[in-house]
PDB file of C-alpha atoms in Angstrom:
ATOM      1  CA  GLU A   1      -0.368  -0.065  -0.026  1.00 61.00           C
ATOM      2  CA  ILE A   2       2.917   2.237   0.933  1.00 68.00           C
ATOM      3  CA  SER A   3       4.409   1.796  -2.717  1.00 71.00           C
ATOM      4  CA  ARG A   4       1.006   2.401  -4.090  1.00 78.00           C
ATOM      5  CA  SER A   5       0.060   5.920  -2.725  1.00 77.00           C
ATOM      6  CA  ILE A   6       3.532   7.134  -3.666  1.00 81.00           C
ATOM      7  CA  GLU A   7       3.301   5.952  -7.315  1.00 81.00           C
ATOM      8  CA  ARG A   8       0.260   7.944  -7.523  1.00 81.00           C
ATOM      9  CA  ALA A   9       1.768  11.247  -6.353  1.00 81.00           C
ATOM     10  CA  SER A  10       4.995  10.552  -8.550  1.00 83.00           C
ATOM     11  CA  ALA A  11       5.753  11.693 -11.753  1.00 84.00           C
ATOM     12  CA  ASP A  12       8.534   9.418 -12.536  1.00 92.00           C
ATOM     13  CA  ASN A  13      10.933   6.864 -10.790  1.00 92.00           C
ATOM     14  CA  ARG A  14      12.947  10.118  -9.125  1.00 93.00           C
ATOM     15  CA  THR A  15      10.113  11.465  -7.708  1.00 91.00           C
ATOM     16  CA  PHE A  16       9.032   8.112  -6.172  1.00 91.00           C
ATOM     17  CA  VAL A  17      12.506   7.579  -4.708  1.00 93.00           C
ATOM     18  CA  ARG A  18      12.583  11.006  -3.060  1.00 92.00           C
ATOM     19  CA  LEU A  19       9.027  10.813  -1.951  1.00 89.00           C
ATOM     20  CA  LEU A  20       9.762   7.126  -0.389  1.00 87.00           C
ATOM     21  CA  SER A  21      12.797   8.380   1.217  1.00 87.00           C
ATOM     22  CA  SER A  22      11.460  11.404   2.815  1.00 84.00           C
ATOM     23  CA  ARG A  23       8.446   9.425   4.057  1.00 81.00           C
ATOM     24  CA  LEU A  24      10.488   6.776   5.703  1.00 80.00           C
ATOM     25  CA  LYS A  25      12.719   9.537   7.396  1.00 75.00           C
ATOM     26  CA  ASN A  26       9.700  11.564   8.840  1.00 72.00           C
ATOM     27  CA  ARG A  27       9.688  11.301  12.663  1.00 60.00           C
ATOM     28  CA  ARG A  28       5.973  11.185  12.338  1.00 62.00           C
ATOM     29  CA  SER A  29       6.031   8.158   9.982  1.00 55.00           C
ATOM     30  CA  THR A  30       2.608   6.085  10.214  1.00 57.00           C
ATOM     31  CA  THR A  31       2.569   2.633  11.717  1.00 50.00           C
ATOM     32  CA  LYS A  32       3.144   1.103   8.422  1.00 59.00           C
ATOM     33  CA  GLU A  33       6.602   2.850   7.778  1.00 55.00           C
ATOM     34  CA  SER A  34       7.500   2.166  11.571  1.00 55.00           C
ATOM     35  CA  LEU A  35       7.141  -1.343  10.862  1.00 55.00           C
ATOM     36  CA  LEU A  36       9.179  -1.466   7.930  1.00 58.00           C
ATOM     37  CA  LEU A  37      11.901   0.339   9.536  1.00 52.00           C
ATOM     38  CA  SER A  38      11.616  -1.538  12.865  1.00 53.00           C
ATOM     39  CA  GLY A  39      12.365   1.926  14.831  1.00 50.00           C
ATOM     40  CA  ASN A  40      15.718   2.007  13.147  1.00 51.00           C
ATOM     41  CA  LYS A  41      15.910   4.950  11.082  1.00 53.00           C
ATOM     42  CA  ARG A  42      19.916   4.813  10.406  1.00 61.00           C
ATOM     43  CA  SER A  43      20.998   5.297   6.842  1.00 63.00           C
ATOM     44  CA  ARG A  44      21.926   1.658   6.128  1.00 71.00           C
ATOM     45  CA  SER A  45      18.195   0.796   7.441  1.00 77.00           C
ATOM     46  CA  VAL A  46      16.549   3.234   5.406  1.00 83.00           C
ATOM     47  CA  SER A  47      18.502   2.289   2.448  1.00 88.00           C
ATOM     48  CA  LYS A  48      17.678  -1.347   2.880  1.00 88.00           C
ATOM     49  CA  VAL A  49      14.125  -0.405   2.942  1.00 86.00           C
ATOM     50  CA  LEU A  50      14.240   1.630   0.301  1.00 91.00           C
ATOM     51  CA  VAL A  51      15.547  -0.830  -2.055  1.00 93.00           C
ATOM     52  CA  ALA A  52      12.919  -3.432  -0.954  1.00 89.00           C
ATOM     53  CA  VAL A  53      10.039  -0.956  -1.518  1.00 89.00           C
ATOM     54  CA  LEU A  54      11.330   0.015  -4.964  1.00 92.00           C
ATOM     55  CA  ARG A  55      11.756  -3.697  -5.990  1.00 92.00           C
ATOM     56  CA  VAL A  56       8.119  -4.297  -4.792  1.00 88.00           C
ATOM     57  CA  ALA A  57       7.256  -1.415  -7.101  1.00 89.00           C
ATOM     58  CA  ARG A  58       9.217  -3.101 -10.022  1.00 92.00           C
ATOM     59  CA  ILE A  59      12.048  -0.636  -9.918  1.00 94.00           C
ATOM     60  CA  PRO A  60      15.517  -2.412 -10.175  1.00 96.00           C
ATOM     61  CA  ALA A  61      17.250  -0.947  -7.063  1.00 96.00           C
ATOM     62  CA  ARG A  62      20.639  -2.115  -5.189  1.00 96.00           C
ATOM     63  CA  LEU A  63      22.205  -1.426  -1.925  1.00 95.00           C
ATOM     64  CA  VAL A  64      25.620   0.151  -2.551  1.00 94.00           C
ATOM     65  CA  ASN A  65      28.068  -0.146   0.580  1.00 91.00           C
ATOM     66  CA  GLY A  66      31.307   2.192   0.256  1.00 88.00           C
ATOM     67  CA  LEU A  67      33.965   3.959   2.018  1.00 83.00           C
ATOM     68  CA  ALA A  68      35.001   7.338   2.538  1.00 80.00           C
ATOM     69  CA  LEU A  69      38.089   8.537   0.960  1.00 76.00           C
ATOM     70  CA  THR A  70      39.761  10.765   3.459  1.00 71.00           C
ATOM     71  CA  PRO A  71      43.640  10.861   3.485  1.00 68.00           C
ATOM     72  CA  ASP A  72      45.208   8.533   5.853  1.00 64.00           C
ATOM     73  CA  ARG A  73      42.590   7.391   7.994  1.00 64.00           C
ATOM     74  CA  ARG A  74      42.655   4.586  10.378  1.00 69.00           C
ATOM     75  CA  SER A  75      39.024   3.104  11.449  1.00 71.00           C
ATOM     76  CA  ALA A  76      37.412   4.280   8.298  1.00 74.00           C
ATOM     77  CA  ARG A  77      33.705   3.476   8.213  1.00 77.00           C
ATOM     78  CA  LEU A  78      31.629   2.147   5.624  1.00 81.00           C
ATOM     79  CA  THR A  79      28.572   3.763   4.398  1.00 87.00           C
ATOM     80  CA  SER A  80      25.741   3.103   2.340  1.00 90.00           C
ATOM     81  CA  TRP A  81      23.539   4.578  -0.322  1.00 93.00           C
ATOM     82  CA  ILE A  82      21.330   3.019  -3.010  1.00 94.00           C
ATOM     83  CA  GLU A  83      21.063   3.039  -6.815  1.00 96.00           C
ATOM     84  CA  PHE A  84      18.068   2.637  -8.826  1.00 96.00           C
ATOM     85  CA  HIS A  85      17.669   1.819 -12.621  1.00 95.00           C
ATOM     86  CA  ASP A  86      16.104   4.530 -14.655  1.00 94.00           C
ATOM     87  CA  GLU A  87      16.080   5.600 -18.335  1.00 91.00           C
ATOM     88  CA  GLY A  88      18.702   2.750 -19.063  1.00 93.00           C
ATOM     89  CA  ARG A  89      21.316   3.517 -16.305  1.00 95.00           C
ATOM     90  CA  TRP A  90      22.012   3.134 -12.559  1.00 96.00           C
ATOM     91  CA  VAL A  91      21.249   6.391 -10.864  1.00 96.00           C
ATOM     92  CA  PRO A  92      22.810   6.987  -7.224  1.00 96.00           C
ATOM     93  CA  PHE A  93      20.623   8.212  -4.209  1.00 96.00           C
ATOM     94  CA  ASN A  94      21.869   9.298  -0.974  1.00 93.00           C
ATOM     95  CA  PRO A  95      18.848   8.830   1.573  1.00 90.00           C
ATOM     96  CA  ALA A  96      21.051  11.081   3.959  1.00 87.00           C
ATOM     97  CA  THR A  97      21.181  14.053   1.734  1.00 90.00           C
ATOM     98  CA  GLY A  98      18.113  13.308  -0.422  1.00 91.00           C
ATOM     99  CA  LEU A  99      20.466  13.994  -3.549  1.00 93.00           C
ATOM    100  CA  PHE A 100      20.704  11.964  -6.625  1.00 94.00           C
ATOM    101  CA  GLN A 101      24.376  11.327  -6.347  1.00 92.00           C
ATOM    102  CA  LYS A 102      26.740   9.036  -4.108  1.00 88.00           C
ATOM    103  CA  PRO A 103      28.450  10.674  -0.911  1.00 85.00           C
ATOM    104  CA  ARG A 104      31.085  13.244  -1.941  1.00 81.00           C
ATOM    105  CA  ASP A 105      34.556  11.504  -1.915  1.00 79.00           C
ATOM    106  CA  HIS A 106      33.388   8.005  -1.415  1.00 83.00           C
ATOM    107  CA  LEU A 107      34.728   4.665  -3.162  1.00 81.00           C
ATOM    108  CA  SER A 108      31.714   2.585  -4.145  1.00 84.00           C
ATOM    109  CA  TRP A 109      32.983  -1.150  -2.664  1.00 84.00           C
ATOM    110  CA  TRP A 110      30.154  -3.393  -2.992  1.00 87.00           C
ATOM    111  CA  HIS A 111      26.598  -4.153  -3.758  1.00 89.00           C
ATOM    112  CA  GLY A 112      24.318  -6.021  -1.722  1.00 89.00           C
ATOM    113  CA  GLU A 113      23.324  -6.610   1.664  1.00 84.00           C
ATOM    114  CA  GLU A 114      25.935  -8.942   2.623  1.00 81.00           C
ATOM    115  CA  PRO A 115      28.407  -7.832   5.201  1.00 76.00           C
ATOM    116  CA  LEU A 116      32.009  -7.112   4.517  1.00 73.00           C
ATOM    117  CA  LEU A 117      33.327  -9.733   6.511  1.00 71.00           C
ATOM    118  CA  SER A 118      31.603 -13.302   7.161  1.00 71.00           C
ATOM    119  CA  VAL A 119      33.187 -15.718   9.927  1.00 72.00           C
ATOM    120  CA  ILE A 120      32.036 -19.286  10.840  1.00 76.00           C
ATOM    121  CA  GLY A 121      31.943 -19.588  14.373  1.00 75.00           C
ATOM    122  CA  ALA A 122      32.176 -15.893  15.108  1.00 70.00           C
ATOM    123  CA  VAL A 123      29.783 -13.496  16.802  1.00 71.00           C
ATOM    124  CA  LYS A 124      29.770 -10.304  15.349  1.00 69.00           C
ATOM    125  CA  PRO A 125      33.478 -10.171  13.915  1.00 69.00           C
ATOM    126  CA  LYS A 126      34.782  -6.600  13.723  1.00 71.00           C
ATOM    127  CA  THR A 127      36.957  -5.378  10.872  1.00 73.00           C
ATOM    128  CA  GLU A 128      39.280  -2.338  10.884  1.00 73.00           C
ATOM    129  CA  ILE A 129      39.464  -0.650   7.645  1.00 75.00           C
ATOM    130  CA  ALA A 130      42.480   1.912   6.991  1.00 73.00           C
ATOM    131  CA  VAL A 131      42.568   4.098   4.046  1.00 71.00           C
ATOM    132  CA  SER A 132      45.619   5.786   2.537  1.00 67.00           C
ATOM    133  CA  ILE A 133      45.596   7.983  -0.426  1.00 65.00           C
ATOM    134  CA  GLN A 134      49.113   7.459  -2.160  1.00 62.00           C
ATOM    135  CA  GLU A 135      49.396   9.855  -4.909  1.00 60.00           C
ATOM    136  CA  TYR A 136      47.457  11.315  -7.936  1.00 60.00           C
ATOM    137  CA  THR A 137      47.390  10.075 -11.225  1.00 60.00           C
ATOM    138  CA  ASN A 138      45.422  11.387 -14.217  1.00 63.00           C
ATOM    139  CA  ASN A 139      43.622  13.765 -11.375  1.00 61.00           C
ATOM    140  CA  GLN A 140      42.582  10.525  -9.770  1.00 61.00           C
ATOM    141  CA  PRO A 141      43.917   9.487  -6.323  1.00 56.00           C
ATOM    142  CA  MET A 142      45.085   5.938  -6.084  1.00 58.00           C
ATOM    143  CA  VAL A 143      43.925   4.512  -3.070  1.00 58.00           C
ATOM    144  CA  ALA A 144      45.244   1.790  -0.632  1.00 59.00           C
ATOM    145  CA  ILE A 145      42.499  -0.042   1.395  1.00 60.00           C
ATOM    146  CA  CYS A 146      43.695  -2.520   4.177  1.00 60.00           C
ATOM    147  CA  THR A 147      41.276  -4.488   5.828  1.00 58.00           C
ATOM    148  CA  MET A 148      41.957  -6.236   9.196  1.00 58.00           C
ATOM    149  CA  PRO A 149      39.923  -8.540  11.400  1.00 56.00           C
ATOM    150  CA  ALA A 150      40.060  -6.556  14.723  1.00 52.00           C
ATOM    151  CA  HIS A 151      38.701  -9.474  17.113  1.00 52.00           C
ATOM    152  CA  VAL A 152      36.742 -12.720  16.487  1.00 51.00           C
ATOM    153  CA  SER A 153      35.652 -14.292  19.595  1.00 50.00           C
TER     154      SER A 153
END
């Protein structure tokens, strides 16, 4: 029902995505939106629900996981946004900003909901990611990324 009501108010896929994101992040959301997010309005949770609802509405969508490219940073954080297919190409959408672009200075690392690290026999393994921008080549930074399992219990 959520996708149908938004579809009626949308002129195209971009409008649909923006309205859906706005509705999911609204602090006074209805019970339906609250149930979808299970009370969790963090960016990754909103992104995952956006992808699911877009797929129900027959709009191809995927979760994108990335990394902020900041010079020589230890313990870099992973971030997520979505991409949806529109007019023959994948269009990025950042639910945190509501803009149709990936977060600034971010590297798209992988697509999907799978975690970066999966370990058999471990409970919530943690990974530390270090980023170092080495030098510029053709106005593009060369990025060195090192992942280290921090602790497996």
